[in-house]
Coordinates of C-alpha atoms in Angstrom, one line a residue:
X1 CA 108.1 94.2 67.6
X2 CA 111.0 94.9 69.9
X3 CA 111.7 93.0 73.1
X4 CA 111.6 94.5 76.4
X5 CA 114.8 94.7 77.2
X6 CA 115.8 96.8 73.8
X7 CA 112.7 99.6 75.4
X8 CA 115.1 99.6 78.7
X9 CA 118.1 100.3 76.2
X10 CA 116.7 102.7 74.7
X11 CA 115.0 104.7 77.7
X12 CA 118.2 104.4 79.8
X13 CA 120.7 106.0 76.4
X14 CA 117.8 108.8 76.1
X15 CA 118.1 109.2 80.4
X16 CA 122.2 109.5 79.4
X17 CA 121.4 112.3 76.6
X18 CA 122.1 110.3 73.4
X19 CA 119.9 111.7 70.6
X20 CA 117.3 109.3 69.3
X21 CA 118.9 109.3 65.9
X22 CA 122.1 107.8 67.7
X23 CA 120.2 105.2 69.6
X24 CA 118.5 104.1 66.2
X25 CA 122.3 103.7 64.8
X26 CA 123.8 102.0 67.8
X27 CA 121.0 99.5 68.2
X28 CA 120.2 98.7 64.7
X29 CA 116.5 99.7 65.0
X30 CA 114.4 102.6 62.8
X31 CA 114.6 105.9 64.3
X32 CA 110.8 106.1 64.1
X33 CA 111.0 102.8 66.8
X34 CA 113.1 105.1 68.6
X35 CA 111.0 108.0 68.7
X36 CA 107.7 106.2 69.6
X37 CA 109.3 104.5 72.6
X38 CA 111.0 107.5 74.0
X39 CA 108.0 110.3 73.5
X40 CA 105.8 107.8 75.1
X41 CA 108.0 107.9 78.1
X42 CA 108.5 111.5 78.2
X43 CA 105.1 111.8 78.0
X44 CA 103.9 109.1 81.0
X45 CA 107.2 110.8 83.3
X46 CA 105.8 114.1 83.0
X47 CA 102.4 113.0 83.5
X48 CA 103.8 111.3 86.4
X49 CA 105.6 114.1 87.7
X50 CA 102.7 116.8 87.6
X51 CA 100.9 115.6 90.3
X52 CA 97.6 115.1 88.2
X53 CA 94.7 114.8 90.6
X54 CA 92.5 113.3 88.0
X55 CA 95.5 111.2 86.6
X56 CA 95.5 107.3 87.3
X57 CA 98.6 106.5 88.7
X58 CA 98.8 103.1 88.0
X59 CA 97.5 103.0 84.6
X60 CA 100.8 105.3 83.9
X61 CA 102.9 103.2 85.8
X62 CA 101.8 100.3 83.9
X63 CA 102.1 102.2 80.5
X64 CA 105.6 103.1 81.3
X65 CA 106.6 99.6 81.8
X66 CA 104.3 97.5 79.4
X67 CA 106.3 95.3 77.6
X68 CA 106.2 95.4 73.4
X69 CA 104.3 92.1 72.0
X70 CA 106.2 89.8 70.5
X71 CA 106.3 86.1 69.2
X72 CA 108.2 84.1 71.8
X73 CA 107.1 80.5 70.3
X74 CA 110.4 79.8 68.7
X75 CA 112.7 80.3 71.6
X76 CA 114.4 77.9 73.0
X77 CA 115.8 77.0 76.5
X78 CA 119.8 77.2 77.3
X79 CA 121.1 74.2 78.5
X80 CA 123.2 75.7 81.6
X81 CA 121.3 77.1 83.6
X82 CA 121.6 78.9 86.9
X83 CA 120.9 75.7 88.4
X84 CA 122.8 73.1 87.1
X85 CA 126.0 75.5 87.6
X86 CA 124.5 75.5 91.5
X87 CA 124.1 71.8 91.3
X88 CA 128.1 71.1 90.1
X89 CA 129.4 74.0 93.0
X90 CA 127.9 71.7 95.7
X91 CA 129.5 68.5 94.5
X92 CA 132.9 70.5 94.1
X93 CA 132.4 72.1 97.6
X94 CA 131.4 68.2 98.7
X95 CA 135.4 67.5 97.7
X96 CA 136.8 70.1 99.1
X97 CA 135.3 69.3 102.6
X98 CA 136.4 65.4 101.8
X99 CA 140.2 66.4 101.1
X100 CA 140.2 68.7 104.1
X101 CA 138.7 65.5 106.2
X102 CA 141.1 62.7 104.9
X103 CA 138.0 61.6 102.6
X104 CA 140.5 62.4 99.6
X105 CA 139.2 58.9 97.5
X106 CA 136.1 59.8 98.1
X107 CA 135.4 62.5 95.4
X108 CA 133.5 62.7 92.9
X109 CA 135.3 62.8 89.4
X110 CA 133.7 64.5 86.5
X111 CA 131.8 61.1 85.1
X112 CA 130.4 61.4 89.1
X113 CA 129.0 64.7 89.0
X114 CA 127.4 64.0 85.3
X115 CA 125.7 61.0 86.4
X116 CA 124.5 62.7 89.9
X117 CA 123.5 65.6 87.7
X118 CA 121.3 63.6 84.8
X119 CA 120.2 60.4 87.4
X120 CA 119.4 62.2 90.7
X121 CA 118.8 65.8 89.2
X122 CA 117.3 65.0 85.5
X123 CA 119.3 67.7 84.2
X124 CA 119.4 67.4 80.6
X125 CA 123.5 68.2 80.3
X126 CA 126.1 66.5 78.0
X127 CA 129.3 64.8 79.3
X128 CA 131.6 67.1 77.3
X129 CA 129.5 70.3 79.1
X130 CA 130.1 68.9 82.5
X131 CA 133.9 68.4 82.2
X132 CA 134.2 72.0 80.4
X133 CA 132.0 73.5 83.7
X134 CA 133.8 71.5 85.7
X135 CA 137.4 72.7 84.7
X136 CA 136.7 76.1 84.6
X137 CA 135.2 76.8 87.8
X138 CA 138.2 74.2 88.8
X139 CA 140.8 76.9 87.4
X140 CA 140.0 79.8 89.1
X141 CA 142.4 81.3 91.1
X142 CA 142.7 83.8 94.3
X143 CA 141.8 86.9 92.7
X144 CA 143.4 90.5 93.6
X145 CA 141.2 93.1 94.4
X146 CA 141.1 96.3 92.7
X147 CA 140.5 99.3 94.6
X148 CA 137.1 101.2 93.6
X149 CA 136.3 104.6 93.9
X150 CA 132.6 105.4 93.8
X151 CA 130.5 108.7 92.4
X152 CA 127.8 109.8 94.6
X153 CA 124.3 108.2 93.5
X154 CA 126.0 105.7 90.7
X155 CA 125.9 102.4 92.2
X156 CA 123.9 100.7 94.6
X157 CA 123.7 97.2 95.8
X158 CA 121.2 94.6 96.5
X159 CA 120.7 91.7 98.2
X160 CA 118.4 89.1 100.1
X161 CA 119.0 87.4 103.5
X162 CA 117.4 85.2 106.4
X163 CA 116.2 85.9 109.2
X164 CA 114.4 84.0 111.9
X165 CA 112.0 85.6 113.8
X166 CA 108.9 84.8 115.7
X167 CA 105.7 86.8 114.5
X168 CA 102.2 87.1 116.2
X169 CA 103.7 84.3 118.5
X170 CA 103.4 81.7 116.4
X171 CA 106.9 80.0 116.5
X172 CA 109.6 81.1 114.4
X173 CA 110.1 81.0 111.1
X174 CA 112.2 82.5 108.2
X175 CA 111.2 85.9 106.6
X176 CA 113.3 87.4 103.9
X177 CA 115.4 90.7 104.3
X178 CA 116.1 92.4 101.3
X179 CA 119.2 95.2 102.1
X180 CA 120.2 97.8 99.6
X181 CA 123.7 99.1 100.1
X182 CA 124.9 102.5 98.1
X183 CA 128.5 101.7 97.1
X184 CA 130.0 105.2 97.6
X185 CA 128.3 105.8 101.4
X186 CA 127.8 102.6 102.6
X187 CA 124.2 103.7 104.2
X188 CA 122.2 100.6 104.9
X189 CA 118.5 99.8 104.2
X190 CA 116.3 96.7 105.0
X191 CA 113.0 95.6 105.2
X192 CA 111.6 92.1 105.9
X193 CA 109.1 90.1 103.6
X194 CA 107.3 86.7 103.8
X195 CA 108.8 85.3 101.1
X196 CA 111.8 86.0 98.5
X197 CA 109.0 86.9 95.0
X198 CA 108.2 89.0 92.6
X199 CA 106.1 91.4 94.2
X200 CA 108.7 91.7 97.3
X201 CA 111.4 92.1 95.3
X202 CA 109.6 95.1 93.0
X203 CA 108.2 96.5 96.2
X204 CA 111.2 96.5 98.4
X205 CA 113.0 98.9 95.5
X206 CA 109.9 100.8 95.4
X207 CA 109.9 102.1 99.3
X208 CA 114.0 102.0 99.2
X209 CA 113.4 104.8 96.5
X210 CA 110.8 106.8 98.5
X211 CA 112.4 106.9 101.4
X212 CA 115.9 107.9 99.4
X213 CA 113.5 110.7 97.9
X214 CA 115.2 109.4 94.6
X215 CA 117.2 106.4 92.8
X216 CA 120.7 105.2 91.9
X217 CA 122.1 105.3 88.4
X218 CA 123.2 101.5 89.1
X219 CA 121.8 98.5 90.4
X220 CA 124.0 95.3 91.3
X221 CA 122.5 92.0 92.0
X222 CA 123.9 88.3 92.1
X223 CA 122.3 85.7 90.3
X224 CA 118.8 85.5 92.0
X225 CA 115.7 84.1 90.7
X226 CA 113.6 87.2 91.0
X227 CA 116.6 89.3 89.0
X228 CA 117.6 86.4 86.5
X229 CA 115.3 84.6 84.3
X230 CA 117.7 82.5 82.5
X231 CA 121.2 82.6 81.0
X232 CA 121.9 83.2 77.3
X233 CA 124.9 81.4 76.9
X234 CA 127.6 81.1 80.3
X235 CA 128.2 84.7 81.1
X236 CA 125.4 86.6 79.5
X237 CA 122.1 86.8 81.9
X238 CA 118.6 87.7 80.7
X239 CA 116.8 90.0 83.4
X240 CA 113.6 88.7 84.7
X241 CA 109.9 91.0 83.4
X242 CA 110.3 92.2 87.4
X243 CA 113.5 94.2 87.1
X244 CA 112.8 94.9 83.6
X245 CA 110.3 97.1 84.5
X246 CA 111.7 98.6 87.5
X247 CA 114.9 99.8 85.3
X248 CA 112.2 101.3 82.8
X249 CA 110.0 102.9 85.3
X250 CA 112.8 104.6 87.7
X251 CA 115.6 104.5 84.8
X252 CA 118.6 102.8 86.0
X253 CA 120.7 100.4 84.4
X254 CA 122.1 97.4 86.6
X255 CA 124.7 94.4 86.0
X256 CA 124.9 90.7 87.7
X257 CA 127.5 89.3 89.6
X258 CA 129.7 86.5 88.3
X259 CA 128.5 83.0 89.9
X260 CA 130.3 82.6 93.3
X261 CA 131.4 86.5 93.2
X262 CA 130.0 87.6 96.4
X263 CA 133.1 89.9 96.3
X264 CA 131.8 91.4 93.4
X265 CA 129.5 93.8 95.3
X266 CA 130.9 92.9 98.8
X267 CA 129.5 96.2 100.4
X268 CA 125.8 94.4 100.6
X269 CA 127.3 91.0 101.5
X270 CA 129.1 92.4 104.2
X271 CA 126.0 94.5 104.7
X272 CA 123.0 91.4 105.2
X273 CA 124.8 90.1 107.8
X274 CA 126.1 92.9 110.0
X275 CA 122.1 94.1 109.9
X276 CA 120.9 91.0 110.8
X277 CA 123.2 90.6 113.4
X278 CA 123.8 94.3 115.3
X279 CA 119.6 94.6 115.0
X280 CA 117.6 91.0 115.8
X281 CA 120.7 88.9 117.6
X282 CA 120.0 90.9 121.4
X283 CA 118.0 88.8 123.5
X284 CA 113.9 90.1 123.3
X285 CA 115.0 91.4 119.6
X286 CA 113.2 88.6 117.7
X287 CA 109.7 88.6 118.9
X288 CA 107.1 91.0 117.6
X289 CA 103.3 91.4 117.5
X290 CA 103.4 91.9 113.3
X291 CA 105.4 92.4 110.5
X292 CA 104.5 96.3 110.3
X293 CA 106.1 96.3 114.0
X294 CA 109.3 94.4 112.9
X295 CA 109.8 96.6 110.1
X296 CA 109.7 99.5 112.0
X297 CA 112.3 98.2 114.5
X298 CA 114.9 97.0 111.9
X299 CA 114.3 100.9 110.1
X300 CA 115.2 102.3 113.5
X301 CA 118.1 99.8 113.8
X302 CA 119.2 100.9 110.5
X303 CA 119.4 104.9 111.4
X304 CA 120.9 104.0 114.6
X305 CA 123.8 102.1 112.3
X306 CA 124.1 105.0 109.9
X307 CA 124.8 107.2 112.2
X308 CA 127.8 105.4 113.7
X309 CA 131.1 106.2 112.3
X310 CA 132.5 103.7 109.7
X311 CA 135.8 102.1 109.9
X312 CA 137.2 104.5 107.0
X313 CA 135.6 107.6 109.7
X314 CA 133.3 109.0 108.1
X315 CA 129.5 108.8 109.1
X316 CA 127.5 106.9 106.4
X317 CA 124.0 109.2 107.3
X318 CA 125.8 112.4 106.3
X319 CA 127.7 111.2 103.0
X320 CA 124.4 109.4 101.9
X321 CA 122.6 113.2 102.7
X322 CA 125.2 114.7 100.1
X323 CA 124.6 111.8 97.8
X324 CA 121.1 112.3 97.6
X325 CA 120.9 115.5 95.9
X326 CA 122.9 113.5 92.7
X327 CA 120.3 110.8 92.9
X328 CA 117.6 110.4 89.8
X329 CA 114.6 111.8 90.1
X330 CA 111.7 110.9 92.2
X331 CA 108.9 109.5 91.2
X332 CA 105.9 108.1 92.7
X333 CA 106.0 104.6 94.0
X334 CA 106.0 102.2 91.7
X335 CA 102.6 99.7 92.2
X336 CA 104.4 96.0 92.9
X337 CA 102.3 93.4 92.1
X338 CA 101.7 89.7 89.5
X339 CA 98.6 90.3 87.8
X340 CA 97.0 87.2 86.3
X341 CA 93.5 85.5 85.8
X342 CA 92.1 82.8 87.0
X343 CA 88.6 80.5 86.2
X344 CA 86.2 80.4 89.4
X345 CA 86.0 76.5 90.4
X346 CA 82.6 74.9 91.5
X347 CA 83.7 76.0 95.0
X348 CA 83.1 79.7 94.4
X349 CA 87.0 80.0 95.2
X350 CA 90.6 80.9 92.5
X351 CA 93.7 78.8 93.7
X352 CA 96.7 81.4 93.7
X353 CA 99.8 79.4 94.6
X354 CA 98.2 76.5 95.6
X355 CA 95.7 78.8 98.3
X356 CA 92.4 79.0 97.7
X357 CA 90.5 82.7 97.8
X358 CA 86.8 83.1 97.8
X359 CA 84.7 84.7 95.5
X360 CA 80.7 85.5 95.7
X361 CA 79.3 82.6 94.2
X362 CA 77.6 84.0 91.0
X363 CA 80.7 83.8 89.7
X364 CA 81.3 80.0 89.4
X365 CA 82.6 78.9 85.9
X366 CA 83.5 83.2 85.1
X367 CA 87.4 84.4 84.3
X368 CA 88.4 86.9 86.7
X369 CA 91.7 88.9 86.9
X370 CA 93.5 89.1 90.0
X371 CA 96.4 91.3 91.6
X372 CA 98.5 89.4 94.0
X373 CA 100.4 92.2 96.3
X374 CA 103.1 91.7 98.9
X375 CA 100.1 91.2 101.3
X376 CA 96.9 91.0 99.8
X377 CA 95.1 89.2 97.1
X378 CA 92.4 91.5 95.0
X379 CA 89.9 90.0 92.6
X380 CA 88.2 91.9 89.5
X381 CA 85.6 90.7 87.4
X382 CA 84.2 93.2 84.5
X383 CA 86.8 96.2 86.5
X384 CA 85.3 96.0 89.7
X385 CA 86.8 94.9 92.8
X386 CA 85.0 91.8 93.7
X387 CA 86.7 90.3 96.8
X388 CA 89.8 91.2 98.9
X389 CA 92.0 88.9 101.1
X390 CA 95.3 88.6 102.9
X391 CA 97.8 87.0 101.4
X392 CA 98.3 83.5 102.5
X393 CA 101.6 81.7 102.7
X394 CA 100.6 78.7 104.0
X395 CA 99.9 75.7 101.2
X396 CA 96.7 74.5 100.2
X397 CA 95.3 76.9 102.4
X398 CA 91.6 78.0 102.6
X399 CA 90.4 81.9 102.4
X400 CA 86.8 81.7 102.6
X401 CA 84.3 84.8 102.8
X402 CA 81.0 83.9 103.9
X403 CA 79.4 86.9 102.3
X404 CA 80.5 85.6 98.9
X405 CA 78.2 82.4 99.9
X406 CA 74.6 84.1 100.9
X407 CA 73.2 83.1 97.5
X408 CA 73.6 79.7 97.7
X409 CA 73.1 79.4 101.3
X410 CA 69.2 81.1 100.9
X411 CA 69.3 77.9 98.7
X412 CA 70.8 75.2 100.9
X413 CA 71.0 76.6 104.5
X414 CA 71.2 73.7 105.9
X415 CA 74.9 73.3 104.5
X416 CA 75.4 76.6 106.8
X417 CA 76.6 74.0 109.9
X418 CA 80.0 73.0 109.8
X419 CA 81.0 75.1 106.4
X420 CA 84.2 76.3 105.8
X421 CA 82.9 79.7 105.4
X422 CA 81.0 80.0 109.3
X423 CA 84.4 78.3 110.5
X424 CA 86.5 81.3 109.0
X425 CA 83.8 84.0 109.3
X426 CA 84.5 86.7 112.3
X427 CA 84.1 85.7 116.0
X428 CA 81.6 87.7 116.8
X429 CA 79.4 86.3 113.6
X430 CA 79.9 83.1 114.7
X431 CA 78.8 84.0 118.9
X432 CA 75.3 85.8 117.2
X433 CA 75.1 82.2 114.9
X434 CA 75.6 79.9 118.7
X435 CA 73.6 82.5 120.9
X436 CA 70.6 82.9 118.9
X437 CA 70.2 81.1 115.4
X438 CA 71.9 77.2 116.0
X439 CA 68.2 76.3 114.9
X440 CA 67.1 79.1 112.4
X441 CA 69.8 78.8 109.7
X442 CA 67.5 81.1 107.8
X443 CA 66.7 83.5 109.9
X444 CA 70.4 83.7 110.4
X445 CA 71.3 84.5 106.6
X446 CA 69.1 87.4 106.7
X447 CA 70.7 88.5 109.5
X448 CA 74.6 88.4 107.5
X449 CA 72.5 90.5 105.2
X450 CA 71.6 93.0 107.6
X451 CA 75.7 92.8 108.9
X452 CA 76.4 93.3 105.6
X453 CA 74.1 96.5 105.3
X454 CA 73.9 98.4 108.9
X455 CA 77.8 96.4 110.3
X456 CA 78.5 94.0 113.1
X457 CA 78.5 96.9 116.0
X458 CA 74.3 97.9 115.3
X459 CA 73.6 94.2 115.1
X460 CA 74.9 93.2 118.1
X461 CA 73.1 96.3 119.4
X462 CA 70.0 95.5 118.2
X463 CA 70.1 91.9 119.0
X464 CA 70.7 92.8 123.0
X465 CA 67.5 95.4 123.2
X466 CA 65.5 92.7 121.0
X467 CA 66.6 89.9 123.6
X468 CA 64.8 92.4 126.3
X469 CA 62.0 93.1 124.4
X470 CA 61.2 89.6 123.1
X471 CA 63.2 87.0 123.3
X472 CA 61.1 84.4 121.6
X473 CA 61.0 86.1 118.3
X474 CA 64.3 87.2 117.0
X475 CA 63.3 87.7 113.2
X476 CA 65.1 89.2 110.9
X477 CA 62.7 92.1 110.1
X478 CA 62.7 92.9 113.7
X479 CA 66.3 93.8 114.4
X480 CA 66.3 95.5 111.2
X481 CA 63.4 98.0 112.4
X482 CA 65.4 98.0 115.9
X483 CA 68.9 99.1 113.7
X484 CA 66.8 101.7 111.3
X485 CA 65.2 103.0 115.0
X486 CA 68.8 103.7 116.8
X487 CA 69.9 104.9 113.2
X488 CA 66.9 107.6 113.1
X489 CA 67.7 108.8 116.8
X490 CA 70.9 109.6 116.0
X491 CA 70.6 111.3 113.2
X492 CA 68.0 113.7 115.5
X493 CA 70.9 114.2 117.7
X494 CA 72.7 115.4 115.0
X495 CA 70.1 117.5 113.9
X496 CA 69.1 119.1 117.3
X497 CA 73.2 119.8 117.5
X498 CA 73.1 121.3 114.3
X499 CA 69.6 123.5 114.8
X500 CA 71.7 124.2 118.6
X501 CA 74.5 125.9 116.8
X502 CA 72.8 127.7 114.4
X503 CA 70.4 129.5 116.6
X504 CA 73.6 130.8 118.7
X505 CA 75.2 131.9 116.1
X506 CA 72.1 134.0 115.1
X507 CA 72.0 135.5 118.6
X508 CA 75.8 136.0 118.4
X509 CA 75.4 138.1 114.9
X510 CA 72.1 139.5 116.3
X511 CA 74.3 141.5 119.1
X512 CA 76.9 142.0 117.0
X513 CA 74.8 143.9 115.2
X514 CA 73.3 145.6 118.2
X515 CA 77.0 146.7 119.5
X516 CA 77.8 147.9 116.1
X517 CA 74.7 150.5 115.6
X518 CA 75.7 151.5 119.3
X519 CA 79.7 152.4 118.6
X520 CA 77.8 154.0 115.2
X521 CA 75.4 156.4 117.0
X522 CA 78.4 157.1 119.2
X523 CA 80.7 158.1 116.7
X524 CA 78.0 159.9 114.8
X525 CA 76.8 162.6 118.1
X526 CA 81.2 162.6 118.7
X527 CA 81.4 164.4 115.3
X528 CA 78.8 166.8 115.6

């Protein structure tokens, strides 16, 4: 079976026109491979691209981007790794600060940074690998920069940053702002996330390619976690299952950044910073109600920035207009999301990244897959949606559903008071559960039922003319009749309305009828 990565290589020569019998010789595989991989893509794109009705648009999306199966078990780990070259720039950047502070004799020498490195970090590193890390990040030199000239739609850049901002007025705290920056316009894109993941990263590309009404040939990223998945040796990077897929799905290629290269694709450095500043630093500019609402003032901020003439005068909003009609095709956005599966504990709940979600509670001890989303968590069991949730981002946080609990509550109501699931349920559940049913746990559970059934609006309804009517016996079966009654009376309303304008219309045709046999006769005794 072939790896991932040789399905991108593949796709991406057949996007650049090579014939399949070419990208069988070039990339050692059997032409046959070759043909399976690129008729199945073909066939998905166009699928895609027809605007199906009856088509599933994810299960195409998935299919596009479904990774060959192969045996893994023999691989092994590289030694150096992303973060053990992160580990050894700190201590060198420590001894650059000390010589520029008189600390000279206080560096670290090589045998330092090995023993910080396998003592305090537990990297597993030789000596010798050390010193030859050390010297050649220690020989680098001022570079000179080379010019570039860009094509329209070949090369765009990405990149996180921080921002602090305070959210629902709950203090502030960092959210991630992932920026794309084309190379050859210099138009500027951003949106903000929760956190710096896998289904942020994918979905960020995913609206940057909407709202471009296409994609760039090239992507350029640094040496992120959500981009990299490990290094094969010291230069050669191996892309996470995330990008992967993106490159298959949309079709472009990308490269990494050297470490410490920011220059490297300096348009998007230069680009997280001057966003972040010219849109959130004005005073009132980092408060908002929601994330939906911050978005949708860094967007505007954005435009407004596009449209302002650049230091080389042109206008980045009308060069990026021209590029976009070189960009790659558009095709609908691709679904971001980690899909796993998970056991159901003995508290009817899955623990996604250390947060607990709920699930109803004949489910206990069952496998169920889940979809975790930018924003949401959704459970399946046996293909059906089971139980929905907003994300959390908090840790060892609690998402409790007290509809997934009515079973074993009909069993054990008196574990109703104080429960996790009556302390999260809505507020106005919990004012019916204080105003009429502290002492009739039961009673109450039949009542979620009928929530459940009828909603929260004809309840609360009901329960107000029942309170009138007799306030010393608020069963179950008695707001139920009350919510069935009001149900019935409006559906005569509708009815009456409906009988209303049919018998106008009927009186409406009936003279028409009557003026048209009149203008006949008429026309009739003209022509004789």
């Amino acid at each position: 079976m072939i790896k991932l990565n040789q399905k991108q290589r593949i796709i991406l020569k057949h996007i650049d026109g090579m014939s399949n019998r070419s990208i069988a010789n070039e990339l050692h595989m059997s032409k046959d491979t070759v043909n399976k991989y690129v008729a199945e893509y073909e066939q998905k794109k166009q699928e895609l691209l027809a605007n199906n009705p009856e088509a599933d648009t994810k299960e195409l999306i998935y299919a596009i981007v479904e990774k060959p199966k192969y045996n893994s078990d023999n691989r092994e780990p590289s030694k150096v790794t992303p973060e053990i070259l992160e580990a050894i720039e700190e201590c060198l950047k420590i001894n650059e600060w000390r010589r520029a502070n008189g600390m000279s004799k206080q560096q670290m020498k090589k045998i330092d940074i090995y023993e910080h490195l396998v003592d305090k970090r537990k990297f597993d590193i030789s000596y010798s690998t050390v010193k030859r890390l050390v010297k050649s990040i220690e020989d680098r030199h001022k570079e000179a920069f080379i010019r570039q000239e860009y094509s329209y739609g070949d090369i765009c850049e990405f990149d996180w940053g921080t921002v602090k901002l305070d959210i629902g007025g709950l203090g502030y705290s960092a959210y991630q702002m992932a920026v794309f920056t084309p190379a050859k316009s210099g138009y500027r894109y951003a949106m903000l996330f929760k956190a710096q993941d896998t289904p942020s990263f994918q979905q960020s590309h995913a609206e940057f390619f909407s709202h471009c009404k296409g994609n760039y040939k090239t992507m350029v990223y640094d040496n992120m976690r959500v981009a990299v998945r490990k290094f094969v040796g010291l230069h050669e990077k191996e892309p996470t299952k995330a990008l992967t897929e993106l490159s298959i799905y949309y079709g472009f290629n990308f490269r990494f950044t050297n470490i410490a290269k920011g220059n490297e694709k300096g348009h998007v450095e230069r680009s997280v910073e001057y966003v972040r500043r010219k849109v959130f630093s004005e005073p009132g500019n980092d408060k908002f109600d929601t994330i939906a609402e911050a978005n949708q003032f860094l967007l505007a901020g954005c435009i407004k920035l596009n449209n302002k003439v650049s230091s080389n005068g042109e206008i980045p909003m009308e060069v990026f207009r021209e590029e976009q009609k070189r960009l790659l095709p558009n095709l609908p956005k691709f679904e971001s999301c980690i899909y796993s599966e998970y056991r159901v504990d003995k508290y009817s709940t899955i623990l996604v990244n250390q947060n607990h979600y709920s699930v109803p509670d004949k489910l206990v001890g069952k496998i169920v897959s889940v979809k975790m989303f930018t924003d949401k968590i959704i459970v399946y069991y046996d293909n059906n949606i089971v139980a929905k949730h907003e994300r959390s981002f908090k840790v060892h946080d609690w998402n409790i559903d007290i509809y997934h609990y009515l079973r074993t509550l009909h069993k054990k109501p008196g574990a109703l008071q104080g429960s996790t699931a009556l302390l999260q349920a809505d507020t106005q559940i919990k004012n019916i559960y204080k105003k009429y049913y502290t002492r009739d746990a039961k009673t109450f559970l039949q009542i979620l039922e009928i929530i459940y059934e009828k909603g929260i609006h004809a309840v609360t309804e009901a329960l107000k003319e029942l309170e009138k009517l007799s306030p010393m016996d608020m069963s179950a079966d008695k707001v139920k009749v009350i919510c069935e009654s009001r149900q019935e009376r409006e559906n005569l309303k509708d009815i009456s309305y409906t009988d209303h304008l049919t018998e106008k219309s009927k009186n409406t045709l009936f003279k028409y009828d009557q003026l048209a046999a009149l203008q006949s006769g008429k026309l009739k005794k003209e022509a004789v």
